[in-house]
mmCIF file of C-alpha atoms and ligand atoms in Angstrom:
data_model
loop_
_atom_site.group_PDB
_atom_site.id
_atom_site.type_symbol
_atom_site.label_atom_id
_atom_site.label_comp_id
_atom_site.label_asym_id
_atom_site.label_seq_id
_atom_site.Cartn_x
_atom_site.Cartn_y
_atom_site.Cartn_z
ATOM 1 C CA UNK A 1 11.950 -16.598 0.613
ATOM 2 C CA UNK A 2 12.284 -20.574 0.806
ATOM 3 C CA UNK A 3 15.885 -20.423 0.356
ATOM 4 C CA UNK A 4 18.196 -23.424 2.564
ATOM 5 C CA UNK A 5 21.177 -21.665 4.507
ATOM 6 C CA UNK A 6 23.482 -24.074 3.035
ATOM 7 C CA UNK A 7 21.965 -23.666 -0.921
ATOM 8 C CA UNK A 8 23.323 -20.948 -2.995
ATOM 9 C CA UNK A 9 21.795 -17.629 -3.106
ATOM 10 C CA UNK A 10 21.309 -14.526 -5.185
ATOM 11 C CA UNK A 11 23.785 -11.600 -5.036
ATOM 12 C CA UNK A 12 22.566 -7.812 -5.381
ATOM 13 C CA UNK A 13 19.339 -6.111 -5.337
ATOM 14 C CA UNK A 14 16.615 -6.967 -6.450
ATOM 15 C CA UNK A 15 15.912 -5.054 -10.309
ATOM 16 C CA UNK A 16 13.011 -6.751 -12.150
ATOM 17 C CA UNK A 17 10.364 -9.633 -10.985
ATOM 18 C CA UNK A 18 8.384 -10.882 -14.078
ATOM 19 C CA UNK A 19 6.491 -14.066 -14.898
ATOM 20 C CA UNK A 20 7.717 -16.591 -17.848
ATOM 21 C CA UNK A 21 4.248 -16.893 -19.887
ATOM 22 C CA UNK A 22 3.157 -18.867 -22.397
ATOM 23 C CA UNK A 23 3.658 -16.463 -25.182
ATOM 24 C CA UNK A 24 7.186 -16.156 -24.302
ATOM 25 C CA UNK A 25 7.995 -19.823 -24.964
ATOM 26 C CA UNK A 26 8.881 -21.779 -28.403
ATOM 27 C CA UNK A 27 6.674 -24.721 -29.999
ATOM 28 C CA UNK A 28 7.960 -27.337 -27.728
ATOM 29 C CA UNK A 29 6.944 -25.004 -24.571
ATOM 30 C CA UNK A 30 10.363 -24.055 -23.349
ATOM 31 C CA UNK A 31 11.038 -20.166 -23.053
ATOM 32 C CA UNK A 32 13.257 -18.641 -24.951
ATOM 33 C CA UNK A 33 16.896 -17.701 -24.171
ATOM 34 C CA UNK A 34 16.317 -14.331 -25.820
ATOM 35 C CA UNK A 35 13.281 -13.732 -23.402
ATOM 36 C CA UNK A 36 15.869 -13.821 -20.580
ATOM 37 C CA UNK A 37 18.273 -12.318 -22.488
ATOM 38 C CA UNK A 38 15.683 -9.403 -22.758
ATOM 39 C CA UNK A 39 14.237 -9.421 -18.917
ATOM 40 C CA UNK A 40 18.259 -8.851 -18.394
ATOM 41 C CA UNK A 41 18.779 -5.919 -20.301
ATOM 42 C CA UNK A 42 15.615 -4.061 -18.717
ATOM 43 C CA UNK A 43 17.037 -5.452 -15.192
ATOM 44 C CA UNK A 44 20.417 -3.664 -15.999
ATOM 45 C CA UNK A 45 18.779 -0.797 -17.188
ATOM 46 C CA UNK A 46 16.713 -0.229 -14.268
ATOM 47 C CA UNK A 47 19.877 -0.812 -11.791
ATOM 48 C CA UNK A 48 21.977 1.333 -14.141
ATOM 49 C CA UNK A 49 19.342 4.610 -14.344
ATOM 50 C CA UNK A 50 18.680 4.331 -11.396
ATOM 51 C CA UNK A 51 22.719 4.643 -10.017
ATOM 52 C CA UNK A 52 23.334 7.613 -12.369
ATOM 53 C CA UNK A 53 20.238 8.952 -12.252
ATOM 54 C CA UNK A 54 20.602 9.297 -16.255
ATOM 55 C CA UNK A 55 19.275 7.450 -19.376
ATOM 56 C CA UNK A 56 21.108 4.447 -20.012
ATOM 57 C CA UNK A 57 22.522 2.369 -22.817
ATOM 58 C CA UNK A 58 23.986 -1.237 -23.058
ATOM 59 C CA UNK A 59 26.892 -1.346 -24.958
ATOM 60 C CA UNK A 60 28.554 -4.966 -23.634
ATOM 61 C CA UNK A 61 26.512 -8.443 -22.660
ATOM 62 C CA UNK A 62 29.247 -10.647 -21.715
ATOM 63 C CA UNK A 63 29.230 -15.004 -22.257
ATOM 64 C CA UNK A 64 26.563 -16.338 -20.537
ATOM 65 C CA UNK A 65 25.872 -19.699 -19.495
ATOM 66 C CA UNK A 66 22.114 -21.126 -19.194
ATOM 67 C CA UNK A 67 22.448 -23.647 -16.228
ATOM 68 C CA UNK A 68 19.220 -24.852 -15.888
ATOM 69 C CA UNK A 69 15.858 -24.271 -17.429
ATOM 70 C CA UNK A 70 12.349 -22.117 -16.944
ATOM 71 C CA UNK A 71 8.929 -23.409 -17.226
ATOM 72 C CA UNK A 72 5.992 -21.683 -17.962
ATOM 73 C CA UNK A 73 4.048 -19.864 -14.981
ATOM 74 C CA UNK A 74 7.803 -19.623 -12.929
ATOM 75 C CA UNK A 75 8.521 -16.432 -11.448
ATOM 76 C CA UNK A 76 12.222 -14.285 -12.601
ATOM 77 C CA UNK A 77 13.890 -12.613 -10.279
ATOM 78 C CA UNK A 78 16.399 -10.650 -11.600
ATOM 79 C CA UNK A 79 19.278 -9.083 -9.386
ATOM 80 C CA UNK A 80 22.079 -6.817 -10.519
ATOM 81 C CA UNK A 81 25.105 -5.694 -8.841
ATOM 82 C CA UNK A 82 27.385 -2.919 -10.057
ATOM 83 C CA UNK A 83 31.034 -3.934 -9.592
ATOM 84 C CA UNK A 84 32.937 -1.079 -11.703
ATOM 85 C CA UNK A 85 31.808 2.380 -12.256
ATOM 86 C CA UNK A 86 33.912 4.317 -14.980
ATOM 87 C CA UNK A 87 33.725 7.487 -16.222
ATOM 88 C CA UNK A 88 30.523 7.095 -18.368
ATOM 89 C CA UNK A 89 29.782 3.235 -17.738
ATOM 90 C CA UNK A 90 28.952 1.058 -15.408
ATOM 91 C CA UNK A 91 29.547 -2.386 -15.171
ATOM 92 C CA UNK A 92 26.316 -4.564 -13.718
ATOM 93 C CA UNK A 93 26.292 -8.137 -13.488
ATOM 94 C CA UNK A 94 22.916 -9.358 -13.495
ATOM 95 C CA UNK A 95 22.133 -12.834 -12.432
ATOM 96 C CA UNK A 96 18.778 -14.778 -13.003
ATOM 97 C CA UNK A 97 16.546 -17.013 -10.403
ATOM 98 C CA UNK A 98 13.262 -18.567 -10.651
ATOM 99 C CA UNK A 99 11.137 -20.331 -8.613
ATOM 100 C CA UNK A 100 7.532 -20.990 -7.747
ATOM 101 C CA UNK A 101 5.053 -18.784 -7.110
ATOM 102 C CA UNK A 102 4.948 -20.159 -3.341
ATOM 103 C CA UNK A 103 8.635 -19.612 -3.578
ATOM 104 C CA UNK A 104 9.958 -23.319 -3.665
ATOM 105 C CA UNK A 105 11.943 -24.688 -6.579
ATOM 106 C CA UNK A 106 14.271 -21.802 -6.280
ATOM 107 C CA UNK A 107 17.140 -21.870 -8.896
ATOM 108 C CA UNK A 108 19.475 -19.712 -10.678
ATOM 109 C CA UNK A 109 18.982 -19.859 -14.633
ATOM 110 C CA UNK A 110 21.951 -17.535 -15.560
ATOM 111 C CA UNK A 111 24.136 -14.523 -15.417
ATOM 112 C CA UNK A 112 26.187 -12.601 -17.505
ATOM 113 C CA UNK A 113 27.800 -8.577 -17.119
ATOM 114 C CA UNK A 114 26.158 -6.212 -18.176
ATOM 115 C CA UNK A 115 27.971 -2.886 -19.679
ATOM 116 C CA UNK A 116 25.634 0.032 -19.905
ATOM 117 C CA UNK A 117 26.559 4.087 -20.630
ATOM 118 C CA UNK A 118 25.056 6.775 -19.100
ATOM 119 C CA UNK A 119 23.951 9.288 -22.231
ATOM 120 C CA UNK A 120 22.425 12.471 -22.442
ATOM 121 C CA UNK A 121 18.919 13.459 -24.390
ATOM 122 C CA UNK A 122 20.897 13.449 -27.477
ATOM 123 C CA UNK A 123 22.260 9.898 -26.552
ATOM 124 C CA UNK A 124 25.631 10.915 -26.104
ATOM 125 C CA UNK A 125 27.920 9.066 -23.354
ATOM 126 C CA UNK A 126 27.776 12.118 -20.222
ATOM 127 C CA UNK A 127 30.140 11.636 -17.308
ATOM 128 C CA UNK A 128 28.637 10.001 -14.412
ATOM 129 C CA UNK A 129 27.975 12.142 -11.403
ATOM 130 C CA UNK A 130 29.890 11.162 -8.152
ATOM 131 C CA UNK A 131 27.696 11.383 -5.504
HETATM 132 C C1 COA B 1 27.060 4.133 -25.889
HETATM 133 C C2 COA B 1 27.545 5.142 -26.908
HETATM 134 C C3 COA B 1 26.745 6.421 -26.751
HETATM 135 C C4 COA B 1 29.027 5.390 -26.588
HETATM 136 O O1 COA B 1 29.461 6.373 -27.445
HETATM 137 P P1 COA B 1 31.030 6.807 -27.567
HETATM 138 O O2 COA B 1 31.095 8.285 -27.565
HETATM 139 O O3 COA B 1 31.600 6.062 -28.705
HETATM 140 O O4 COA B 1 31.624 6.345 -26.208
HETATM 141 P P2 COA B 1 33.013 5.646 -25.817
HETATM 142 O O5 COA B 1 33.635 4.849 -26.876
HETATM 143 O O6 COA B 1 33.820 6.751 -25.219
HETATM 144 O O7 COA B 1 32.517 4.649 -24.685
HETATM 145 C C5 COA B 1 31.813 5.118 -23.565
HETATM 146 C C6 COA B 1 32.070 4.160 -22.429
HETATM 147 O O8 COA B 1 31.567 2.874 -22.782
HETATM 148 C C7 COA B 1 32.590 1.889 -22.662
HETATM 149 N N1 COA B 1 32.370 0.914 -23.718
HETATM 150 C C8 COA B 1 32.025 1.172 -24.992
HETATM 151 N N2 COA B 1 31.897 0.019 -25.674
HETATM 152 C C9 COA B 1 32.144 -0.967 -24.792
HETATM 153 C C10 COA B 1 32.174 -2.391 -24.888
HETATM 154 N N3 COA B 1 31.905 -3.027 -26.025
HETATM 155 N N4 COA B 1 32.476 -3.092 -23.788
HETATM 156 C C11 COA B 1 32.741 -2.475 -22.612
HETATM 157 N N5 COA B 1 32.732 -1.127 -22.457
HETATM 158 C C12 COA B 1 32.455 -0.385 -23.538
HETATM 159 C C13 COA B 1 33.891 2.675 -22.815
HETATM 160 O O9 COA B 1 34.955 1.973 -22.206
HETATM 161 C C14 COA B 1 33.541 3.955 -22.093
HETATM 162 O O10 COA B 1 33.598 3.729 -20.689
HETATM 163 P P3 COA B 1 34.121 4.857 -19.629
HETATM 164 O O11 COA B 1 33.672 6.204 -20.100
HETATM 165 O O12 COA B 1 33.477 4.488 -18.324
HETATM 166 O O13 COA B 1 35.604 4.737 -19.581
HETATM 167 C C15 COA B 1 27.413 4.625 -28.381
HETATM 168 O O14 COA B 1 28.357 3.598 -28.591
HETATM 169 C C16 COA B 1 26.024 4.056 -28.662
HETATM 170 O O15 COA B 1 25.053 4.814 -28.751
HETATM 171 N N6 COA B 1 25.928 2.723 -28.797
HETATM 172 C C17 COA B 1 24.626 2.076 -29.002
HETATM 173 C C18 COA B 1 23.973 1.724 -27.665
HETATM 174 C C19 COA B 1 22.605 1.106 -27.876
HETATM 175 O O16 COA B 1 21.813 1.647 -28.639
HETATM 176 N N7 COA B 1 22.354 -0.010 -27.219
HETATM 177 C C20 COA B 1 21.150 -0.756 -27.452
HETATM 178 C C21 COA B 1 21.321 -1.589 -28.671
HETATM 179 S S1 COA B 1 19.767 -2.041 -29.351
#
């Protein structure tokens, strides 16, 4: 990855890597917050099943701030880190980069926390298992 030494970088693993495409942008061709509001939520999800091995929910998206925009062909990476697990939850903060698809112009969009439950078949918050 084309990332300077000196340049901020992403923290946690690596969750979701998607594509902003034309469909998911408004009439004057930017993309939509919600979009990456959206990628987010399957990013946490993914980080969160996989650590409990379980179904989860989101129950909390924290403020976020969009620092800078996404144009159309960029590529997401999402990365999540889980900073709290509770009994049934976990907190995940997922934070947003894009760049090229030769990997320059690399930028972070966003980030916010993600709260997610772990829940049963019935959908019920289960206790997370310690491993
Ligand atoms: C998640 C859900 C099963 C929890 O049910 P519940 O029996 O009321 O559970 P609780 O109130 O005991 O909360 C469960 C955990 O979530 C945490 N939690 C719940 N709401 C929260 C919120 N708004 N912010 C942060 N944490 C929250 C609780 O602190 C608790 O954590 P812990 O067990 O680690 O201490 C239920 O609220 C639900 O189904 N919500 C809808 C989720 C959903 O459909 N999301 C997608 C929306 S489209």
């Amino acid at each position: 990855m084309d990332i300077d030494d000196n340049e901020p970088k992403p923290s946690g693993e690596l969750a979701l890597r998607t594509y902003a495409l034309p469909k998911d942008t408004n009439a004057h061709g930017n993309i939509y917050a919600g979009w990456i509001v959206s990628q987010m939520d399957l990013a946490a999800s993914v980080a969160g099943e996989k650590a409990t091995q379980s179904r989860v929910v989101t129950v909390d998206i924290a403020q976020m701030d969009f620092v800078s925009p996404v144009k159309v062909g960029s590529v997401i990476d999402i990365y999540a880190t889980i900073t709290e697990t509770g009994r049934t939850s976990l907190k995940i903060q997922v934070e947003v980069w894009a760049h090229k698809y030769d990997e320059t112009d690399f930028h972070k969009v966003t980030d916010a926390q993600f709260v997610v439950v772990s829940v049963d078949q019935q959908g019920r918050a289960q206790s997370i298992k310690q491993n």
